[in-house]
Amino acid sequence: MISLGDPRTSNPVLSALQIRFSDRIIAVRENSTADSNFIITHLIKQILYEKNRLCLVSFHNTFEHYQNVGKKLGYDLLKAVQDGDMRIIEPMNDIVDDIGLEERYFQDDKENIVKCLYFDIKKNLDEMTENSGKQAYLIVDDVSHLHDLGIENSQIVNFVNYLVNLISNENISVILNNHVASKYDEIISNNMEYVADVHIEVSALKTGKSQDVTGLLTVKTRSNKNHFQFKAFDRGIKTFHPGESLHFLYK
C-alpha cells in the first residue's frame, strides 16, 4: 500500500505533509478566517486513489460540496458510495430530521448526543473493515461544530478520545479537523494536537491578502516541524517554502 506521504504521489499538498503509513492520527487546525478544506479534499483523493475505505462525518460541508470538489480533483464520491468504499454521516441533517421525534441526536442530554454519534461512526467503521482486509479512514469535518449543539468542552474532549481509541483496530486511521475561533475551540485543538501523530495548522496571512500567497501551512510531527506557504487555485493547491512563491508560480 502506498503511504499518503509517498514521494511517488504527484499531489503537492501530500508531498508537503509527508504523512507516513504509520501516522494514524492526523489533526487539522483551521485558524480564524483560514480555510483548511483543501487538506481534507486532497486526503480524500489519496484515500480513494489507494482503494481504501472512507467514513466521512461532515458537520460543515454537504456531500454535494465534496462531490463537486472531487470532480475538479479527479475523483467521484458518489461512485465510491455506490461501490461501498465510502459512507457519509451528516449529523446536522440528522438533527433536522429528528426534530419532533425526540430521539437520536436532538436531545437535551448532550452527553448522549456524542455517544449516539460515536456509536454511529463505530458501527459504520466496523462494517467497512470486517473481513475486508482494507484500511479505513475516518474524517471528521469539523469537531468545533459540536459547540453549536451546546455540547461542553469536557464532552467534546471525551468524544475525541473515543475516536482516537478506534485505532485499536489496526485497519482504522483517524483524521480530525477543528476550526479555532474562540478559547473553547483552542482547548479542543490543543487536545487534538497532543494525541496526533501529525498536526497540520492552516492560517491566513498576517499581512492580509496577497496575489501570490493564499495562506500559511505548518506541519508538526513527533520529531520535527515544517513551515510552508500555499497558493489556492480552482483545481488544486501549490505549496512552497517561504520566499519561494514567485519561483514556483511563475517559472
Coordinates of N, CA and C in Angstrom, one line a residue:
M1 N 0.8 -1.2 0.0 CA 0.0 0.0 0.0 C 0.9 1.3 0.0
I2 N 0.5 2.2 -0.8 CA 1.3 3.5 -0.9 C 0.9 4.3 0.3
S3 N 1.9 4.9 1.0 CA 1.6 5.8 2.1 C 1.1 7.1 1.6
L4 N 0.3 7.8 2.4 CA -0.3 9.1 2.0 C 0.8 10.1 1.7
G5 N 2.0 9.9 2.3 CA 3.1 10.8 2.0 C 4.2 10.3 1.1
D6 N 3.8 9.2 0.3 CA 4.8 8.6 -0.6 C 5.3 9.6 -1.6
P7 N 6.6 9.6 -1.9 CA 7.1 10.6 -2.8 C 6.6 10.3 -4.2
R8 N 6.1 9.1 -4.5 CA 5.6 8.8 -5.8 C 4.3 9.6 -6.2
T9 N 3.6 10.1 -5.2 CA 2.4 10.9 -5.5 C 2.7 12.2 -6.1
S10 N 1.9 12.6 -7.0 CA 2.1 13.9 -7.7 C 1.3 15.0 -7.0
N11 N 0.7 14.7 -5.9 CA -0.1 15.6 -5.1 C 0.8 16.5 -4.3
P12 N 0.9 17.8 -4.6 CA 1.8 18.7 -3.9 C 1.5 18.9 -2.4
V13 N 0.2 18.8 -2.1 CA -0.2 19.0 -0.7 C 0.3 17.8 0.1
L14 N 0.1 16.6 -0.4 CA 0.5 15.4 0.4 C 2.0 15.3 0.4
S15 N 2.7 15.8 -0.6 CA 4.1 15.8 -0.6 C 4.7 16.7 0.5
A16 N 4.0 17.8 0.7 CA 4.4 18.7 1.8 C 4.1 18.1 3.2
L17 N 3.0 17.4 3.3 CA 2.6 16.9 4.6 C 3.5 15.7 5.0
Q18 N 3.9 14.9 4.0 CA 4.8 13.8 4.3 C 4.2 12.9 5.4
I19 N 3.0 12.5 5.2 CA 2.3 11.6 6.1 C 2.7 10.2 5.8
R20 N 3.2 9.5 6.8 CA 3.6 8.1 6.6 C 2.5 7.1 7.0
F21 N 2.6 5.9 6.5 CA 1.6 4.9 6.7 C 1.4 4.7 8.2
S22 N 2.5 4.9 9.0 CA 2.4 4.6 10.4 C 1.7 5.8 11.2
D23 N 1.5 6.9 10.5 CA 0.8 8.1 11.1 C -0.7 7.9 11.1
R24 N -1.3 7.4 12.2 CA -2.7 7.0 12.1 C -3.6 8.0 12.8
I25 N -3.1 9.0 13.4 CA -3.9 10.1 13.9 C -3.5 11.4 13.4
I26 N -4.3 12.1 12.6 CA -4.0 13.3 11.9 C -4.9 14.4 12.4
A27 N -4.4 15.5 12.9 CA -5.3 16.6 13.4 C -5.0 17.8 12.5
V28 N -6.1 18.5 12.1 CA -6.0 19.7 11.2 C -6.6 20.8 12.0
R29 N -5.9 21.9 12.2 CA -6.3 23.1 12.9 C -6.5 24.2 11.9
E30 N -7.7 24.7 11.8 CA -8.1 25.8 10.9 C -8.2 27.1 11.8
N31 N -7.3 28.0 11.6 CA -7.3 29.2 12.4 C -8.2 30.3 11.8
S32 N -9.0 30.8 12.6 CA -9.8 32.0 12.4 C -10.4 32.1 10.9
T33 N -9.9 32.9 10.1 CA -10.5 33.1 8.7 C -9.9 32.2 7.7
A34 N -9.0 31.3 8.1 CA -8.4 30.4 7.1 C -9.4 29.3 6.8
D35 N -9.1 28.7 5.6 CA -9.9 27.6 5.2 C -9.0 26.4 4.9
S36 N -9.3 25.3 5.7 CA -8.4 24.1 5.6 C -9.1 23.0 4.8
N37 N -10.2 23.3 4.1 CA -10.9 22.2 3.4 C -10.1 21.6 2.3
F38 N -9.1 22.3 1.8 CA -8.3 21.7 0.7 C -7.4 20.5 1.3
I39 N -7.1 20.6 2.6 CA -6.4 19.4 3.2 C -7.3 18.2 3.2
I40 N -8.5 18.4 3.6 CA -9.5 17.3 3.7 C -9.7 16.7 2.3
T41 N -10.0 17.6 1.3 CA -10.3 17.1 0.0 C -9.1 16.3 -0.7
H42 N -7.9 16.8 -0.5 CA -6.7 16.1 -1.0 C -6.5 14.8 -0.3
L43 N -6.7 14.7 1.0 CA -6.6 13.5 1.7 C -7.7 12.5 1.2
I44 N -8.9 13.0 0.9 CA -9.9 12.1 0.4 C -9.5 11.5 -1.0
K45 N -8.9 12.4 -1.8 CA -8.5 12.0 -3.1 C -7.4 10.8 -3.0
Q46 N -6.5 11.0 -2.1 CA -5.4 9.9 -2.0 C -6.0 8.7 -1.4
I47 N -6.9 8.8 -0.4 CA -7.5 7.6 0.2 C -8.2 6.8 -0.8
L48 N -9.0 7.4 -1.7 CA -9.7 6.7 -2.7 C -8.8 6.2 -3.8
Y49 N -7.8 6.9 -4.1 CA -6.8 6.5 -5.1 C -6.1 5.2 -4.7
E50 N -5.8 5.1 -3.4 CA -5.2 3.9 -2.8 C -6.2 2.8 -2.7
K51 N -7.5 3.0 -3.0 CA -8.5 2.0 -2.9 C -8.8 1.6 -1.5
N52 N -8.6 2.5 -0.6 CA -9.0 2.3 0.8 C -10.5 2.7 1.0
R53 N -10.9 2.6 2.2 CA -12.3 3.0 2.5 C -12.4 4.2 3.4
L54 N -13.5 4.9 3.3 CA -13.6 6.2 4.0 C -15.0 6.4 4.6
C55 N -15.0 6.8 5.9 CA -16.2 7.2 6.6 C -16.0 8.7 6.8
L56 N -16.8 9.5 6.2 CA -16.7 11.0 6.3 C -17.9 11.5 7.2
V57 N -17.5 12.1 8.3 CA -18.5 12.8 9.2 C -18.4 14.3 8.9
S58 N -19.4 14.8 8.3 CA -19.4 16.2 7.9 C -20.4 17.1 8.6
F59 N -19.9 17.9 9.5 CA -20.7 18.9 10.1 C -20.8 20.2 9.3
H60 N -19.7 20.5 8.6 CA -19.5 21.8 8.0 C -20.0 21.9 6.5
N61 N -19.6 20.9 5.7 CA -20.0 20.9 4.3 C -20.9 19.8 3.9
T62 N -21.6 19.9 2.9 CA -22.5 18.9 2.4 C -21.8 17.9 1.6
F63 N -22.5 16.7 1.4 CA -21.9 15.7 0.4 C -21.8 16.3 -1.0
E64 N -22.7 17.2 -1.4 CA -22.7 17.8 -2.7 C -21.5 18.6 -2.8
H65 N -21.1 19.3 -1.8 CA -19.8 20.1 -1.8 C -18.6 19.3 -2.1
Y66 N -18.5 18.2 -1.4 CA -17.4 17.3 -1.6 C -17.4 16.6 -3.0
Q67 N -18.6 16.3 -3.4 CA -18.7 15.7 -4.8 C -18.3 16.7 -5.8
N68 N -18.7 18.0 -5.7 CA -18.3 19.0 -6.7 C -16.8 19.2 -6.7
V69 N -16.2 19.3 -5.5 CA -14.7 19.5 -5.4 C -14.0 18.2 -6.0
G70 N -14.6 17.1 -5.6 CA -14.0 15.8 -6.1 C -13.9 15.8 -7.6
K71 N -15.0 16.2 -8.3 CA -15.0 16.2 -9.7 C -13.8 17.0 -10.3
K72 N -13.5 18.2 -9.6 CA -12.5 19.0 -10.1 C -11.1 18.4 -9.9
L73 N -11.0 17.6 -8.8 CA -9.7 17.0 -8.4 C -9.5 15.6 -9.0
G74 N -10.6 15.1 -9.6 CA -10.5 13.8 -10.4 C -11.0 12.6 -9.7
Y75 N -11.9 12.7 -8.7 CA -12.5 11.6 -8.1 C -14.0 11.7 -7.9
D76 N -14.7 10.6 -7.8 CA -16.2 10.6 -7.8 C -16.7 10.0 -6.5
L77 N -17.1 10.8 -5.6 CA -17.6 10.3 -4.3 C -18.9 9.5 -4.4
L78 N -19.7 9.9 -5.3 CA -21.0 9.2 -5.5 C -20.7 7.7 -5.9
K79 N -19.7 7.5 -6.8 CA -19.4 6.2 -7.2 C -18.7 5.4 -6.0
A80 N -17.9 6.1 -5.2 CA -17.3 5.5 -4.1 C -18.4 5.0 -3.1
V81 N -19.4 5.8 -2.9 CA -20.5 5.4 -2.0 C -21.3 4.1 -2.6
Q82 N -21.5 4.2 -3.9 CA -22.2 3.1 -4.6 C -21.4 1.8 -4.6
D83 N -20.1 2.0 -4.6 CA -19.2 0.8 -4.6 C -19.0 0.2 -3.2
G84 N -19.5 1.0 -2.2 CA -19.3 0.5 -0.8 C -18.0 0.9 -0.2
D85 N -17.2 1.8 -0.9 CA -15.9 2.3 -0.4 C -16.0 3.5 0.5
M86 N -17.2 4.1 0.5 CA -17.4 5.3 1.3 C -18.7 5.4 2.0
R87 N -18.8 5.9 3.2 CA -20.0 6.2 3.9 C -19.9 7.6 4.4
I88 N -21.1 8.3 4.4 CA -21.1 9.7 4.9 C -22.1 9.8 6.0
I89 N -21.8 10.5 7.1 CA -22.7 10.8 8.2 C -22.7 12.3 8.3
E90 N -23.9 12.9 8.2 CA -24.1 14.3 8.2 C -25.0 14.6 9.5
P91 N -24.4 14.8 10.6 CA -25.2 14.9 11.9 C -26.2 16.1 11.9
M92 N -25.8 17.2 11.2 CA -26.8 18.3 11.2 C -28.0 18.0 10.4
N93 N -27.9 17.2 9.4 CA -29.1 16.7 8.6 C -29.9 15.8 9.5
D94 N -29.2 14.9 10.3 CA -29.9 14.0 11.2 C -30.7 14.8 12.2
I95 N -30.1 15.9 12.7 CA -30.8 16.7 13.7 C -32.1 17.3 13.2
V96 N -32.0 17.8 12.0 CA -33.2 18.4 11.3 C -34.3 17.3 11.1
D97 N -33.9 16.1 10.7 CA -34.8 15.1 10.5 C -35.5 14.6 11.8
D98 N -34.7 14.8 12.9 CA -35.2 14.3 14.2 C -36.0 15.3 15.0
I99 N -36.2 16.5 14.5 CA -36.9 17.5 15.2 C -38.4 17.0 15.4
G100 N -38.8 17.0 16.6 CA -40.1 16.5 17.0 C -40.2 15.0 17.3
L101 N -39.2 14.3 17.0 CA -39.2 12.8 17.2 C -38.6 12.5 18.6
E102 N -37.9 13.4 19.2 CA -37.3 13.2 20.5 C -36.4 12.0 20.6
E103 N -35.6 11.8 19.6 CA -34.7 10.7 19.6 C -33.4 11.0 18.9
R104 N -32.5 10.1 19.0 CA -31.1 10.2 18.4 C -30.5 11.5 18.8
Y105 N -30.0 12.4 17.9 CA -29.1 13.5 18.2 C -29.9 14.6 18.9
F106 N -31.1 14.8 18.5 CA -31.8 16.0 19.0 C -32.4 15.7 20.4
Q107 N -31.5 15.9 21.4 CA -31.9 15.6 22.8 C -31.3 16.7 23.7
D108 N -31.9 16.8 24.9 CA -31.4 17.7 25.9 C -30.2 17.1 26.6
D109 N -30.1 15.8 26.5 CA -28.9 15.1 27.1 C -27.8 15.2 26.2
K110 N -26.9 16.2 26.4 CA -25.8 16.5 25.4 C -24.8 15.4 25.4
E111 N -24.6 14.7 26.5 CA -23.6 13.6 26.6 C -24.1 12.5 25.7
N112 N -25.4 12.3 25.7 CA -25.9 11.2 24.9 C -25.8 11.5 23.4
I113 N -25.8 12.8 23.0 CA -25.6 13.2 21.6 C -24.3 12.7 21.1
V114 N -23.2 12.9 21.8 CA -21.9 12.5 21.4 C -21.8 11.0 21.4
K115 N -22.4 10.3 22.4 CA -22.4 8.9 22.4 C -23.1 8.3 21.2
C116 N -24.3 8.8 20.9 CA -25.0 8.3 19.7 C -24.2 8.5 18.4
L117 N -23.6 9.7 18.3 CA -22.7 9.9 17.1 C -21.6 8.9 17.1
Y118 N -20.9 8.7 18.2 CA -19.8 7.8 18.3 C -20.2 6.4 17.8
F119 N -21.3 5.9 18.4 CA -21.7 4.6 18.0 C -22.2 4.5 16.6
D120 N -22.7 5.5 16.0 CA -23.0 5.5 14.6 C -21.7 5.4 13.8
I121 N -20.7 6.1 14.2 CA -19.4 6.1 13.5 C -18.7 4.7 13.6
K122 N -18.7 4.2 14.8 CA -18.1 2.9 15.1 C -18.8 1.8 14.3
K123 N -20.1 1.8 14.3 CA -20.9 0.8 13.6 C -20.5 0.8 12.1
N124 N -20.4 2.0 11.5 CA -20.0 2.1 10.1 C -18.6 1.6 9.8
L125 N -17.7 2.0 10.7 CA -16.3 1.6 10.5 C -16.1 0.1 10.7
D126 N -16.9 -0.5 11.7 CA -16.8 -1.9 11.9 C -17.3 -2.7 10.7
E127 N -18.4 -2.2 10.1 CA -18.9 -2.8 8.9 C -18.0 -2.7 7.7
M128 N -17.3 -1.6 7.6 CA -16.4 -1.3 6.5 C -15.1 -2.1 6.5
T129 N -14.7 -2.5 7.7 CA -13.4 -3.2 7.9 C -13.6 -4.7 8.1
E130 N -14.8 -5.1 8.5 CA -15.0 -6.5 8.8 C -14.7 -7.4 7.5
N131 N -13.7 -8.3 7.7 CA -13.4 -9.2 6.6 C -13.0 -8.6 5.3
S132 N -12.7 -7.3 5.3 CA -12.4 -6.6 4.0 C -10.9 -6.6 3.7
G133 N -10.1 -6.6 4.7 CA -8.6 -6.5 4.5 C -8.2 -5.1 4.1
K134 N -9.1 -4.2 4.1 CA -8.8 -2.8 3.6 C -8.6 -1.9 4.7
Q135 N -7.8 -0.8 4.5 CA -7.6 0.2 5.5 C -8.8 1.2 5.4
A136 N -9.3 1.6 6.6 CA -10.5 2.5 6.6 C -10.0 3.8 7.3
Y137 N -10.4 5.0 6.7 CA -10.1 6.3 7.3 C -11.4 6.9 7.8
L138 N -11.3 7.5 9.0 CA -12.4 8.3 9.5 C -12.0 9.8 9.4
I139 N -12.8 10.6 8.7 CA -12.6 12.0 8.6 C -13.7 12.7 9.3
V140 N -13.5 13.6 10.3 CA -14.5 14.4 10.9 C -14.2 15.9 10.6
D141 N -15.2 16.5 9.9 CA -15.0 17.9 9.5 C -16.3 18.7 9.9
D142 N -16.3 19.6 10.9 CA -15.2 19.7 11.8 C -15.8 19.6 13.2
V143 N -14.9 19.3 14.1 CA -15.3 19.0 15.5 C -15.9 20.2 16.2
S144 N -15.4 21.4 15.8 CA -15.9 22.6 16.5 C -17.4 22.8 16.5
H145 N -18.0 22.2 15.5 CA -19.5 22.4 15.4 C -20.3 21.7 16.5
L146 N -19.6 20.9 17.2 CA -20.3 20.3 18.4 C -20.6 21.4 19.4
H147 N -19.8 22.5 19.4 CA -20.2 23.6 20.3 C -21.5 24.2 19.9
D148 N -21.9 24.2 18.6 CA -23.1 24.8 18.1 C -24.3 24.0 18.7
L149 N -24.1 22.8 19.1 CA -25.2 22.0 19.7 C -25.3 22.1 21.2
G150 N -24.4 23.0 21.7 CA -24.4 23.3 23.2 C -23.7 22.2 24.0
I151 N -22.8 21.5 23.3 CA -22.1 20.4 24.0 C -20.8 21.0 24.6
E152 N -20.6 20.7 25.9 CA -19.5 21.2 26.6 C -18.1 20.7 26.2
N153 N -17.1 21.4 26.5 CA -15.8 21.0 26.1 C -15.4 19.6 26.7
S154 N -15.7 19.4 27.9 CA -15.3 18.1 28.5 C -15.9 16.9 27.7
Q155 N -17.2 17.1 27.3 CA -17.8 16.1 26.5 C -17.2 15.9 25.1
I156 N -16.8 17.1 24.5 CA -16.1 17.0 23.2 C -14.8 16.4 23.3
V157 N -14.0 16.7 24.4 CA -12.7 16.0 24.6 C -12.9 14.5 24.7
N158 N -14.0 14.1 25.5 CA -14.3 12.7 25.6 C -14.6 12.1 24.2
F159 N -15.3 12.8 23.4 CA -15.7 12.3 22.1 C -14.4 12.1 21.2
V160 N -13.5 13.1 21.3 CA -12.3 13.0 20.5 C -11.5 11.8 21.0
N161 N -11.5 11.6 22.3 CA -10.7 10.4 22.8 C -11.4 9.1 22.4
Y162 N -12.7 9.1 22.3 CA -13.4 7.9 21.8 C -12.9 7.6 20.4
L163 N -12.9 8.6 19.6 CA -12.5 8.4 18.2 C -11.0 8.0 18.1
V164 N -10.2 8.6 18.8 CA -8.8 8.2 18.8 C -8.6 6.8 19.2
N165 N -9.4 6.3 20.1 CA -9.2 4.9 20.6 C -9.7 3.9 19.5
L166 N -10.3 4.4 18.4 CA -10.7 3.5 17.4 C -9.5 2.9 16.7
I167 N -8.4 3.5 16.8 CA -7.2 3.0 16.1 C -6.7 1.7 16.8
S168 N -7.3 1.3 17.9 CA -7.0 0.0 18.4 C -7.3 -1.1 17.4
N169 N -8.2 -0.8 16.4 CA -8.3 -1.7 15.2 C -7.2 -1.2 14.3
E170 N -6.3 -2.1 14.0 CA -5.1 -1.7 13.2 C -5.5 -1.3 11.7
N171 N -6.7 -1.5 11.3 CA -7.2 -1.1 10.0 C -7.8 0.2 9.9
I172 N -7.8 1.0 11.1 CA -8.5 2.2 11.1 C -7.5 3.4 11.4
S173 N -7.6 4.5 10.7 CA -6.9 5.7 11.0 C -7.9 6.8 11.1
V174 N -7.5 7.9 11.8 CA -8.5 9.0 12.2 C -7.9 10.3 11.8
I175 N -8.7 11.1 11.1 CA -8.4 12.5 10.7 C -9.4 13.4 11.2
L176 N -9.0 14.4 12.1 CA -9.9 15.3 12.7 C -9.6 16.7 12.4
N177 N -10.6 17.4 11.9 CA -10.5 18.8 11.6 C -11.2 19.7 12.6
N178 N -10.6 20.8 13.0 CA -11.2 21.7 14.0 C -11.0 23.2 13.7
H179 N -12.0 24.0 13.7 CA -11.9 25.4 13.5 C -11.7 26.1 14.8
V180 N -10.7 27.0 14.8 CA -10.4 27.7 16.1 C -10.7 29.2 16.0
A181 N -11.8 29.6 16.7 CA -12.2 31.0 16.7 C -12.4 31.5 18.1
S182 N -12.2 30.6 19.1 CA -12.5 31.0 20.5 C -11.6 30.2 21.4
K183 N -11.6 30.6 22.7 CA -10.8 29.9 23.7 C -11.3 28.5 23.9
Y184 N -12.6 28.3 23.6 CA -13.2 26.9 23.8 C -12.7 26.0 22.7
D185 N -12.6 26.6 21.4 CA -12.0 25.8 20.3 C -10.6 25.5 20.5
E186 N -9.9 26.5 21.2 CA -8.4 26.3 21.4 C -8.2 25.1 22.3
I187 N -9.0 24.9 23.3 CA -8.9 23.8 24.2 C -9.0 22.5 23.5
I188 N -10.0 22.4 22.6 CA -10.2 21.2 21.8 C -9.0 20.9 20.9
S189 N -8.6 22.0 20.2 CA -7.5 21.9 19.3 C -6.2 21.4 20.0
N190 N -5.9 22.0 21.2 CA -4.7 21.6 21.9 C -4.8 20.1 22.3
N191 N -6.0 19.6 22.6 CA -6.1 18.2 23.0 C -5.9 17.3 21.7
M192 N -6.4 17.8 20.6 CA -6.1 17.0 19.3 C -4.7 17.0 19.0
E193 N -4.0 18.2 19.1 CA -2.6 18.2 18.8 C -1.8 17.3 19.7
Y194 N -2.2 17.2 20.9 CA -1.4 16.3 21.9 C -1.4 14.9 21.5
V195 N -2.6 14.4 20.9 CA -2.7 13.0 20.6 C -2.3 12.7 19.2
A196 N -2.1 13.7 18.3 CA -1.9 13.5 16.9 C -0.5 13.0 16.6
D197 N -0.4 12.1 15.6 CA 0.9 11.8 15.0 C 1.4 12.9 14.1
V198 N 0.5 13.5 13.4 CA 0.7 14.7 12.5 C -0.3 15.7 12.8
H199 N 0.2 17.0 13.1 CA -0.7 18.1 13.4 C -0.4 19.1 12.3
I200 N -1.5 19.5 11.6 CA -1.4 20.4 10.4 C -2.2 21.7 10.8
E201 N -1.6 22.8 10.7 CA -2.2 24.1 11.1 C -2.3 25.0 9.8
V202 N -3.5 25.5 9.5 CA -3.7 26.3 8.4 C -4.1 27.7 8.9
S203 N -3.3 28.7 8.4 CA -3.6 30.1 8.9 C -3.6 31.0 7.7
A204 N -4.4 32.1 7.9 CA -4.3 33.2 6.9 C -3.1 34.0 7.0
L205 N -2.7 34.8 6.0 CA -1.5 35.6 6.1 C -1.8 36.8 7.2
K206 N -0.8 37.0 8.0 CA -0.9 38.1 9.0 C -1.0 39.5 8.3
T207 N -0.4 39.6 7.1 CA -0.3 40.8 6.4 C -1.6 41.1 5.5
G208 N -2.5 40.1 5.6 CA -3.7 40.3 4.7 C -3.6 39.5 3.4
K209 N -4.4 39.9 2.5 CA -4.5 39.2 1.2 C -3.2 39.5 0.4
S210 N -2.8 38.4 -0.4 CA -1.7 38.6 -1.3 C -2.0 37.9 -2.6
Q211 N -1.5 38.4 -3.7 CA -1.8 37.9 -5.0 C -1.0 36.6 -5.2
D212 N 0.1 36.4 -4.5 CA 1.0 35.3 -4.7 C 0.8 34.2 -3.7
V213 N 0.3 34.5 -2.5 CA 0.2 33.5 -1.4 C -1.2 33.6 -0.8
T214 N -1.8 32.4 -0.6 CA -3.2 32.3 0.0 C -3.1 32.2 1.5
G215 N -2.1 31.4 2.0 CA -2.0 31.3 3.5 C -0.8 30.5 3.9
L216 N -0.8 30.2 5.2 CA 0.4 29.5 5.8 C 0.0 28.1 6.2
L217 N 1.0 27.2 6.1 CA 0.8 25.8 6.5 C 1.9 25.4 7.4
T218 N 1.6 24.9 8.6 CA 2.6 24.4 9.5 C 2.3 22.9 9.7
V219 N 3.3 22.1 9.5 CA 3.1 20.6 9.7 C 4.1 20.2 10.8
K220 N 3.5 19.6 11.9 CA 4.3 19.2 13.0 C 4.1 17.7 13.2
T221 N 5.2 17.0 13.3 CA 5.2 15.6 13.6 C 5.8 15.4 15.0
R222 N 6.0 14.1 15.4 CA 6.6 13.8 16.7 C 8.1 14.3 16.7
S223 N 8.7 14.4 15.6 CA 10.1 14.7 15.5 C 10.5 16.0 14.9
N224 N 9.6 16.6 14.1 CA 10.0 17.9 13.5 C 8.8 18.8 13.2
K225 N 9.1 20.0 12.7 CA 8.1 21.0 12.4 C 8.5 21.7 11.2
N226 N 7.7 21.8 10.2 CA 8.0 22.5 8.9 C 6.9 23.5 8.6
H227 N 7.4 24.6 8.0 CA 6.5 25.7 7.6 C 6.5 25.9 6.1
F228 N 5.3 26.1 5.6 CA 5.1 26.3 4.1 C 4.1 27.4 3.9
Q229 N 4.2 27.9 2.7 CA 3.1 28.8 2.2 C 2.4 28.1 1.1
F230 N 1.1 28.5 0.8 CA 0.4 27.8 -0.2 C -0.4 28.8 -1.1
K231 N -0.7 28.4 -2.3 CA -1.5 29.2 -3.2 C -2.6 28.4 -3.7
A232 N -3.8 28.8 -3.5 CA -5.0 28.1 -3.9 C -5.4 28.4 -5.3
F233 N -5.7 27.4 -6.1 CA -6.2 27.6 -7.4 C -7.6 26.8 -7.5
D234 N -8.3 27.0 -8.6 CA -9.6 26.4 -8.8 C -9.5 24.9 -8.7
R235 N -8.5 24.3 -9.3 CA -8.4 22.9 -9.3 C -7.2 22.3 -8.5
G236 N -6.7 23.0 -7.6 CA -5.7 22.5 -6.8 C -4.9 23.5 -5.9
I237 N -3.8 23.1 -5.3 CA -3.0 23.9 -4.4 C -1.6 23.7 -4.8
K238 N -0.8 24.8 -4.7 CA 0.7 24.7 -4.8 C 1.2 25.1 -3.4
T239 N 2.2 24.3 -3.0 CA 2.9 24.6 -1.7 C 4.3 24.9 -2.0
F240 N 4.9 25.7 -1.1 CA 6.3 26.1 -1.3 C 6.8 26.6 0.0
H241 N 8.2 26.6 0.1 CA 8.8 27.2 1.3 C 8.7 28.7 1.3
P242 N 8.6 29.4 2.4 CA 8.6 30.8 2.5 C 9.7 31.5 1.6
G243 N 9.3 32.4 0.8 CA 10.2 33.1 -0.1 C 10.4 32.5 -1.4
E244 N 9.8 31.3 -1.7 CA 9.9 30.6 -3.0 C 8.7 30.8 -3.8
S245 N 7.7 31.5 -3.4 CA 6.4 31.6 -4.1 C 6.6 32.0 -5.5
L246 N 7.3 33.1 -5.8 CA 7.4 33.6 -7.1 C 8.1 32.6 -8.1
H247 N 9.1 31.9 -7.5 CA 9.8 30.9 -8.3 C 8.9 29.8 -8.7
F248 N 8.0 29.3 -7.8 CA 7.2 28.2 -8.0 C 6.0 28.6 -8.9
L249 N 5.5 29.8 -8.8 CA 4.3 30.2 -9.5 C 4.6 30.6 -10.9
Y250 N 5.7 31.2 -11.1 CA 6.0 31.9 -12.4 C 7.1 31.3 -13.2
K251 N 7.7 30.2 -12.7 CA 8.9 29.6 -13.5 C 8.4 29.0 -14.8

